């Protein structure tokens, strides 16, 4: 809580310092009340602009840091995963077919052969008619 108050005081002090710095450029210049009002408006707009820029920077710096940290971590993890995946001893293990799949393939081939034979018999029967 006290840190927030200190930050608020410091920001207010910075705002006033910028305001005074902008006014110093007008030292010795005689202005009518309308010009003074316009200058105060311009000073207020400039100070507000700097506050907005400061806030945007304060918000974007942590986001940029996290972006680069996450991307760097992602790249390192991806490299490690690929390195572990492409190890020579794992390659044969990765490409070995499961016995269940081999059996299914054998049964499918037998079924295809039986269906082709049945199709051949049907075509012979149809050609006899």
mmCIF file with all atom_site columns, C-alpha atoms in Angstrom:
data_model
loop_
_atom_site.group_PDB
_atom_site.id
_atom_site.type_symbol
_atom_site.label_atom_id
_atom_site.label_alt_id
_atom_site.label_comp_id
_atom_site.label_asym_id
_atom_site.label_entity_id
_atom_site.label_seq_id
_atom_site.pdbx_PDB_ins_code
_atom_site.Cartn_x
_atom_site.Cartn_y
_atom_site.Cartn_z
_atom_site.occupancy
_atom_site.B_iso_or_equiv
_atom_site.pdbx_formal_charge
_atom_site.auth_seq_id
_atom_site.auth_comp_id
_atom_site.auth_asym_id
_atom_site.auth_atom_id
_atom_site.pdbx_PDB_model_num
ATOM 1   C CA . UNK A 1 1   ? 0.000   0.000   0.000   1.00 0.00 ? 1   UNK A CA 1
ATOM 2   C CA . UNK A 1 2   ? 2.768   2.447   0.917   1.00 0.00 ? 2   UNK A CA 1
ATOM 3   C CA . UNK A 1 3   ? 4.641   1.547   -2.280  1.00 0.00 ? 3   UNK A CA 1
ATOM 4   C CA . UNK A 1 4   ? 1.584   2.469   -4.317  1.00 0.00 ? 4   UNK A CA 1
ATOM 5   C CA . UNK A 1 5   ? 1.309   5.776   -2.507  1.00 0.00 ? 5   UNK A CA 1
ATOM 6   C CA . UNK A 1 6   ? 4.993   6.477   -3.108  1.00 0.00 ? 6   UNK A CA 1
ATOM 7   C CA . UNK A 1 7   ? 4.577   5.629   -6.773  1.00 0.00 ? 7   UNK A CA 1
ATOM 8   C CA . UNK A 1 8   ? 1.526   7.905   -7.019  1.00 0.00 ? 8   UNK A CA 1
ATOM 9   C CA . UNK A 1 9   ? 3.453   10.745  -5.352  1.00 0.00 ? 9   UNK A CA 1
ATOM 10  C CA . UNK A 1 10  ? 6.414   10.210  -7.657  1.00 0.00 ? 10  UNK A CA 1
ATOM 11  C CA . UNK A 1 11  ? 4.176   10.205  -10.737 1.00 0.00 ? 11  UNK A CA 1
ATOM 12  C CA . UNK A 1 12  ? 2.473   13.388  -9.572  1.00 0.00 ? 12  UNK A CA 1
ATOM 13  C CA . UNK A 1 13  ? 5.872   14.991  -8.934  1.00 0.00 ? 13  UNK A CA 1
ATOM 14  C CA . UNK A 1 14  ? 7.054   13.915  -12.427 1.00 0.00 ? 14  UNK A CA 1
ATOM 15  C CA . UNK A 1 15  ? 3.879   15.327  -13.942 1.00 0.00 ? 15  UNK A CA 1
ATOM 16  C CA . UNK A 1 16  ? 4.397   18.652  -12.187 1.00 0.00 ? 16  UNK A CA 1
ATOM 17  C CA . UNK A 1 17  ? 8.074   18.693  -13.212 1.00 0.00 ? 17  UNK A CA 1
ATOM 18  C CA . UNK A 1 18  ? 7.133   18.210  -16.869 1.00 0.00 ? 18  UNK A CA 1
ATOM 19  C CA . UNK A 1 19  ? 4.489   20.897  -16.554 1.00 0.00 ? 19  UNK A CA 1
ATOM 20  C CA . UNK A 1 20  ? 7.045   23.337  -15.087 1.00 0.00 ? 20  UNK A CA 1
ATOM 21  C CA . UNK A 1 21  ? 9.623   22.437  -17.731 1.00 0.00 ? 21  UNK A CA 1
ATOM 22  C CA . UNK A 1 22  ? 7.107   23.239  -20.471 1.00 0.00 ? 22  UNK A CA 1
ATOM 23  C CA . UNK A 1 23  ? 6.217   26.545  -18.784 1.00 0.00 ? 23  UNK A CA 1
ATOM 24  C CA . UNK A 1 24  ? 9.878   27.579  -18.474 1.00 0.00 ? 24  UNK A CA 1
ATOM 25  C CA . UNK A 1 25  ? 10.024  27.977  -22.230 1.00 0.00 ? 25  UNK A CA 1
ATOM 26  C CA . UNK A 1 26  ? 7.467   30.765  -21.895 1.00 0.00 ? 26  UNK A CA 1
ATOM 27  C CA . UNK A 1 27  ? 9.376   32.805  -19.316 1.00 0.00 ? 27  UNK A CA 1
ATOM 28  C CA . UNK A 1 28  ? 9.211   36.515  -20.093 1.00 0.00 ? 28  UNK A CA 1
ATOM 29  C CA . UNK A 1 29  ? 6.479   36.167  -22.718 1.00 0.00 ? 29  UNK A CA 1
ATOM 30  C CA . UNK A 1 30  ? 3.406   38.354  -22.206 1.00 0.00 ? 30  UNK A CA 1
ATOM 31  C CA . UNK A 1 31  ? 0.236   36.410  -22.912 1.00 0.00 ? 31  UNK A CA 1
ATOM 32  C CA . UNK A 1 32  ? -3.395  37.402  -22.788 1.00 0.00 ? 32  UNK A CA 1
ATOM 33  C CA . UNK A 1 33  ? -5.792  35.181  -20.787 1.00 0.00 ? 33  UNK A CA 1
ATOM 34  C CA . UNK A 1 34  ? -7.040  33.336  -23.882 1.00 0.00 ? 34  UNK A CA 1
ATOM 35  C CA . UNK A 1 35  ? -3.473  32.398  -24.900 1.00 0.00 ? 35  UNK A CA 1
ATOM 36  C CA . UNK A 1 36  ? -2.688  31.320  -21.338 1.00 0.00 ? 36  UNK A CA 1
ATOM 37  C CA . UNK A 1 37  ? -5.746  29.068  -21.382 1.00 0.00 ? 37  UNK A CA 1
ATOM 38  C CA . UNK A 1 38  ? -4.731  27.564  -24.708 1.00 0.00 ? 38  UNK A CA 1
ATOM 39  C CA . UNK A 1 39  ? -1.177  27.024  -23.494 1.00 0.00 ? 39  UNK A CA 1
ATOM 40  C CA . UNK A 1 40  ? -2.476  25.353  -20.324 1.00 0.00 ? 40  UNK A CA 1
ATOM 41  C CA . UNK A 1 41  ? -4.624  23.085  -22.486 1.00 0.00 ? 41  UNK A CA 1
ATOM 42  C CA . UNK A 1 42  ? -1.650  22.170  -24.689 1.00 0.00 ? 42  UNK A CA 1
ATOM 43  C CA . UNK A 1 43  ? 0.522   21.540  -21.623 1.00 0.00 ? 43  UNK A CA 1
ATOM 44  C CA . UNK A 1 44  ? -2.191  19.364  -20.095 1.00 0.00 ? 44  UNK A CA 1
ATOM 45  C CA . UNK A 1 45  ? -2.526  17.409  -23.339 1.00 0.00 ? 45  UNK A CA 1
ATOM 46  C CA . UNK A 1 46  ? 1.260   16.904  -23.598 1.00 0.00 ? 46  UNK A CA 1
ATOM 47  C CA . UNK A 1 47  ? 1.518   15.759  -19.981 1.00 0.00 ? 47  UNK A CA 1
ATOM 48  C CA . UNK A 1 48  ? -1.427  13.393  -20.505 1.00 0.00 ? 48  UNK A CA 1
ATOM 49  C CA . UNK A 1 49  ? 0.192   12.035  -23.660 1.00 0.00 ? 49  UNK A CA 1
ATOM 50  C CA . UNK A 1 50  ? 3.420   11.311  -21.762 1.00 0.00 ? 50  UNK A CA 1
ATOM 51  C CA . UNK A 1 51  ? 1.406   9.583   -19.035 1.00 0.00 ? 51  UNK A CA 1
ATOM 52  C CA . UNK A 1 52  ? -0.301  7.393   -21.646 1.00 0.00 ? 52  UNK A CA 1
ATOM 53  C CA . UNK A 1 53  ? 3.032   6.539   -23.290 1.00 0.00 ? 53  UNK A CA 1
ATOM 54  C CA . UNK A 1 54  ? 4.552   5.688   -19.901 1.00 0.00 ? 54  UNK A CA 1
ATOM 55  C CA . UNK A 1 55  ? 1.580   3.446   -19.051 1.00 0.00 ? 55  UNK A CA 1
ATOM 56  C CA . UNK A 1 56  ? 1.763   1.688   -22.431 1.00 0.00 ? 56  UNK A CA 1
ATOM 57  C CA . UNK A 1 57  ? 5.483   1.074   -21.987 1.00 0.00 ? 57  UNK A CA 1
ATOM 58  C CA . UNK A 1 58  ? 4.963   -0.141  -18.445 1.00 0.00 ? 58  UNK A CA 1
ATOM 59  C CA . UNK A 1 59  ? 2.307   -2.574  -19.724 1.00 0.00 ? 59  UNK A CA 1
ATOM 60  C CA . UNK A 1 60  ? 4.154   -3.768  -22.823 1.00 0.00 ? 60  UNK A CA 1
ATOM 61  C CA . UNK A 1 61  ? 7.602   -4.446  -21.343 1.00 0.00 ? 61  UNK A CA 1
ATOM 62  C CA . UNK A 1 62  ? 6.514   -7.423  -19.184 1.00 0.00 ? 62  UNK A CA 1
ATOM 63  C CA . UNK A 1 63  ? 4.456   -8.750  -22.098 1.00 0.00 ? 63  UNK A CA 1
ATOM 64  C CA . UNK A 1 64  ? 7.455   -8.560  -24.427 1.00 0.00 ? 64  UNK A CA 1
ATOM 65  C CA . UNK A 1 65  ? 9.709   -10.236 -21.872 1.00 0.00 ? 65  UNK A CA 1
ATOM 66  C CA . UNK A 1 66  ? 7.228   -13.073 -21.375 1.00 0.00 ? 66  UNK A CA 1
ATOM 67  C CA . UNK A 1 67  ? 6.774   -13.415 -25.130 1.00 0.00 ? 67  UNK A CA 1
ATOM 68  C CA . UNK A 1 68  ? 10.505  -13.889 -25.667 1.00 0.00 ? 68  UNK A CA 1
ATOM 69  C CA . UNK A 1 69  ? 10.864  -16.179 -22.645 1.00 0.00 ? 69  UNK A CA 1
ATOM 70  C CA . UNK A 1 70  ? 7.965   -18.389 -23.735 1.00 0.00 ? 70  UNK A CA 1
ATOM 71  C CA . UNK A 1 71  ? 9.172   -18.563 -27.353 1.00 0.00 ? 71  UNK A CA 1
ATOM 72  C CA . UNK A 1 72  ? 12.719  -19.385 -26.246 1.00 0.00 ? 72  UNK A CA 1
ATOM 73  C CA . UNK A 1 73  ? 11.462  -22.099 -23.876 1.00 0.00 ? 73  UNK A CA 1
ATOM 74  C CA . UNK A 1 74  ? 9.170   -23.484 -26.604 1.00 0.00 ? 74  UNK A CA 1
ATOM 75  C CA . UNK A 1 75  ? 12.040  -23.665 -29.087 1.00 0.00 ? 75  UNK A CA 1
ATOM 76  C CA . UNK A 1 76  ? 14.327  -25.397 -26.588 1.00 0.00 ? 76  UNK A CA 1
ATOM 77  C CA . UNK A 1 77  ? 11.661  -27.932 -25.639 1.00 0.00 ? 77  UNK A CA 1
ATOM 78  C CA . UNK A 1 78  ? 10.930  -28.626 -29.311 1.00 0.00 ? 78  UNK A CA 1
ATOM 79  C CA . UNK A 1 79  ? 14.630  -29.203 -30.038 1.00 0.00 ? 79  UNK A CA 1
ATOM 80  C CA . UNK A 1 80  ? 14.935  -31.559 -27.076 1.00 0.00 ? 80  UNK A CA 1
ATOM 81  C CA . UNK A 1 81  ? 11.811  -33.477 -28.059 1.00 0.00 ? 81  UNK A CA 1
ATOM 82  C CA . UNK A 1 82  ? 12.996  -33.886 -31.640 1.00 0.00 ? 82  UNK A CA 1
ATOM 83  C CA . UNK A 1 83  ? 16.452  -34.906 -30.469 1.00 0.00 ? 83  UNK A CA 1
ATOM 84  C CA . UNK A 1 84  ? 15.003  -37.587 -28.184 1.00 0.00 ? 84  UNK A CA 1
ATOM 85  C CA . UNK A 1 85  ? 12.563  -38.743 -30.870 1.00 0.00 ? 85  UNK A CA 1
ATOM 86  C CA . UNK A 1 86  ? 15.205  -39.144 -33.579 1.00 0.00 ? 86  UNK A CA 1
ATOM 87  C CA . UNK A 1 87  ? 17.659  -41.178 -31.527 1.00 0.00 ? 87  UNK A CA 1
ATOM 88  C CA . UNK A 1 88  ? 18.834  -44.121 -33.634 1.00 0.00 ? 88  UNK A CA 1
ATOM 89  C CA . UNK A 1 89  ? 17.804  -46.837 -31.158 1.00 0.00 ? 89  UNK A CA 1
ATOM 90  C CA . UNK A 1 90  ? 14.303  -45.356 -30.914 1.00 0.00 ? 90  UNK A CA 1
ATOM 91  C CA . UNK A 1 91  ? 13.808  -45.211 -34.673 1.00 0.00 ? 91  UNK A CA 1
ATOM 92  C CA . UNK A 1 92  ? 13.439  -48.965 -35.028 1.00 0.00 ? 92  UNK A CA 1
ATOM 93  C CA . UNK A 1 93  ? 11.162  -49.029 -32.000 1.00 0.00 ? 93  UNK A CA 1
ATOM 94  C CA . UNK A 1 94  ? 9.000   -46.209 -33.375 1.00 0.00 ? 94  UNK A CA 1
ATOM 95  C CA . UNK A 1 95  ? 8.518   -47.868 -36.769 1.00 0.00 ? 95  UNK A CA 1
ATOM 96  C CA . UNK A 1 96  ? 7.817   -51.376 -35.469 1.00 0.00 ? 96  UNK A CA 1
ATOM 97  C CA . UNK A 1 97  ? 4.223   -52.349 -36.075 1.00 0.00 ? 97  UNK A CA 1
ATOM 98  C CA . UNK A 1 98  ? 2.155   -53.715 -33.222 1.00 0.00 ? 98  UNK A CA 1
ATOM 99  C CA . UNK A 1 99  ? 1.291   -57.416 -33.524 1.00 0.00 ? 99  UNK A CA 1
ATOM 100 C CA . UNK A 1 100 ? -2.446  -56.607 -33.412 1.00 0.00 ? 100 UNK A CA 1
ATOM 101 C CA . UNK A 1 101 ? -2.064  -54.343 -36.434 1.00 0.00 ? 101 UNK A CA 1
ATOM 102 C CA . UNK A 1 102 ? -0.117  -57.002 -38.323 1.00 0.00 ? 102 UNK A CA 1
ATOM 103 C CA . UNK A 1 103 ? -2.877  -59.546 -37.623 1.00 0.00 ? 103 UNK A CA 1
ATOM 104 C CA . UNK A 1 104 ? -5.581  -57.098 -38.743 1.00 0.00 ? 104 UNK A CA 1
ATOM 105 C CA . UNK A 1 105 ? -3.699  -56.428 -41.978 1.00 0.00 ? 105 UNK A CA 1
ATOM 106 C CA . UNK A 1 106 ? -3.416  -60.194 -42.613 1.00 0.00 ? 106 UNK A CA 1
ATOM 107 C CA . UNK A 1 107 ? -7.161  -60.647 -42.035 1.00 0.00 ? 107 UNK A CA 1
ATOM 108 C CA . UNK A 1 108 ? -7.989  -57.731 -44.327 1.00 0.00 ? 108 UNK A CA 1
ATOM 109 C CA . UNK A 1 109 ? -5.835  -59.191 -47.104 1.00 0.00 ? 109 UNK A CA 1
ATOM 110 C CA . UNK A 1 110 ? -7.586  -62.543 -46.720 1.00 0.00 ? 110 UNK A CA 1
ATOM 111 C CA . UNK A 1 111 ? -10.969 -60.796 -46.829 1.00 0.00 ? 111 UNK A CA 1
ATOM 112 C CA . UNK A 1 112 ? -9.987  -58.857 -49.964 1.00 0.00 ? 112 UNK A CA 1
ATOM 113 C CA . UNK A 1 113 ? -8.803  -62.077 -51.623 1.00 0.00 ? 113 UNK A CA 1
ATOM 114 C CA . UNK A 1 114 ? -12.073 -63.855 -50.702 1.00 0.00 ? 114 UNK A CA 1
ATOM 115 C CA . UNK A 1 115 ? -14.152 -60.924 -51.985 1.00 0.00 ? 115 UNK A CA 1
ATOM 116 C CA . UNK A 1 116 ? -12.195 -60.797 -55.255 1.00 0.00 ? 116 UNK A CA 1
ATOM 117 C CA . UNK A 1 117 ? -12.743 -64.561 -55.690 1.00 0.00 ? 117 UNK A CA 1
ATOM 118 C CA . UNK A 1 118 ? -16.485 -64.138 -54.983 1.00 0.00 ? 118 UNK A CA 1
ATOM 119 C CA . UNK A 1 119 ? -16.633 -61.271 -57.474 1.00 0.00 ? 119 UNK A CA 1
ATOM 120 C CA . UNK A 1 120 ? -14.958 -63.461 -60.054 1.00 0.00 ? 120 UNK A CA 1
ATOM 121 C CA . UNK A 1 121 ? -17.537 -66.238 -59.455 1.00 0.00 ? 121 UNK A CA 1
ATOM 122 C CA . UNK A 1 122 ? -20.422 -63.737 -59.720 1.00 0.00 ? 122 UNK A CA 1
ATOM 123 C CA . UNK A 1 123 ? -19.052 -62.377 -62.974 1.00 0.00 ? 123 UNK A CA 1
ATOM 124 C CA . UNK A 1 124 ? -18.820 -65.940 -64.367 1.00 0.00 ? 124 UNK A CA 1
ATOM 125 C CA . UNK A 1 125 ? -22.420 -66.674 -63.346 1.00 0.00 ? 125 UNK A CA 1
ATOM 126 C CA . UNK A 1 126 ? -23.621 -63.409 -64.906 1.00 0.00 ? 126 UNK A CA 1
ATOM 127 C CA . UNK A 1 127 ? -21.747 -64.113 -68.154 1.00 0.00 ? 127 UNK A CA 1
ATOM 128 C CA . UNK A 1 128 ? -23.387 -67.592 -68.383 1.00 0.00 ? 128 UNK A CA 1
ATOM 129 C CA . UNK A 1 129 ? -26.864 -66.178 -68.305 1.00 0.00 ? 129 UNK A CA 1
#
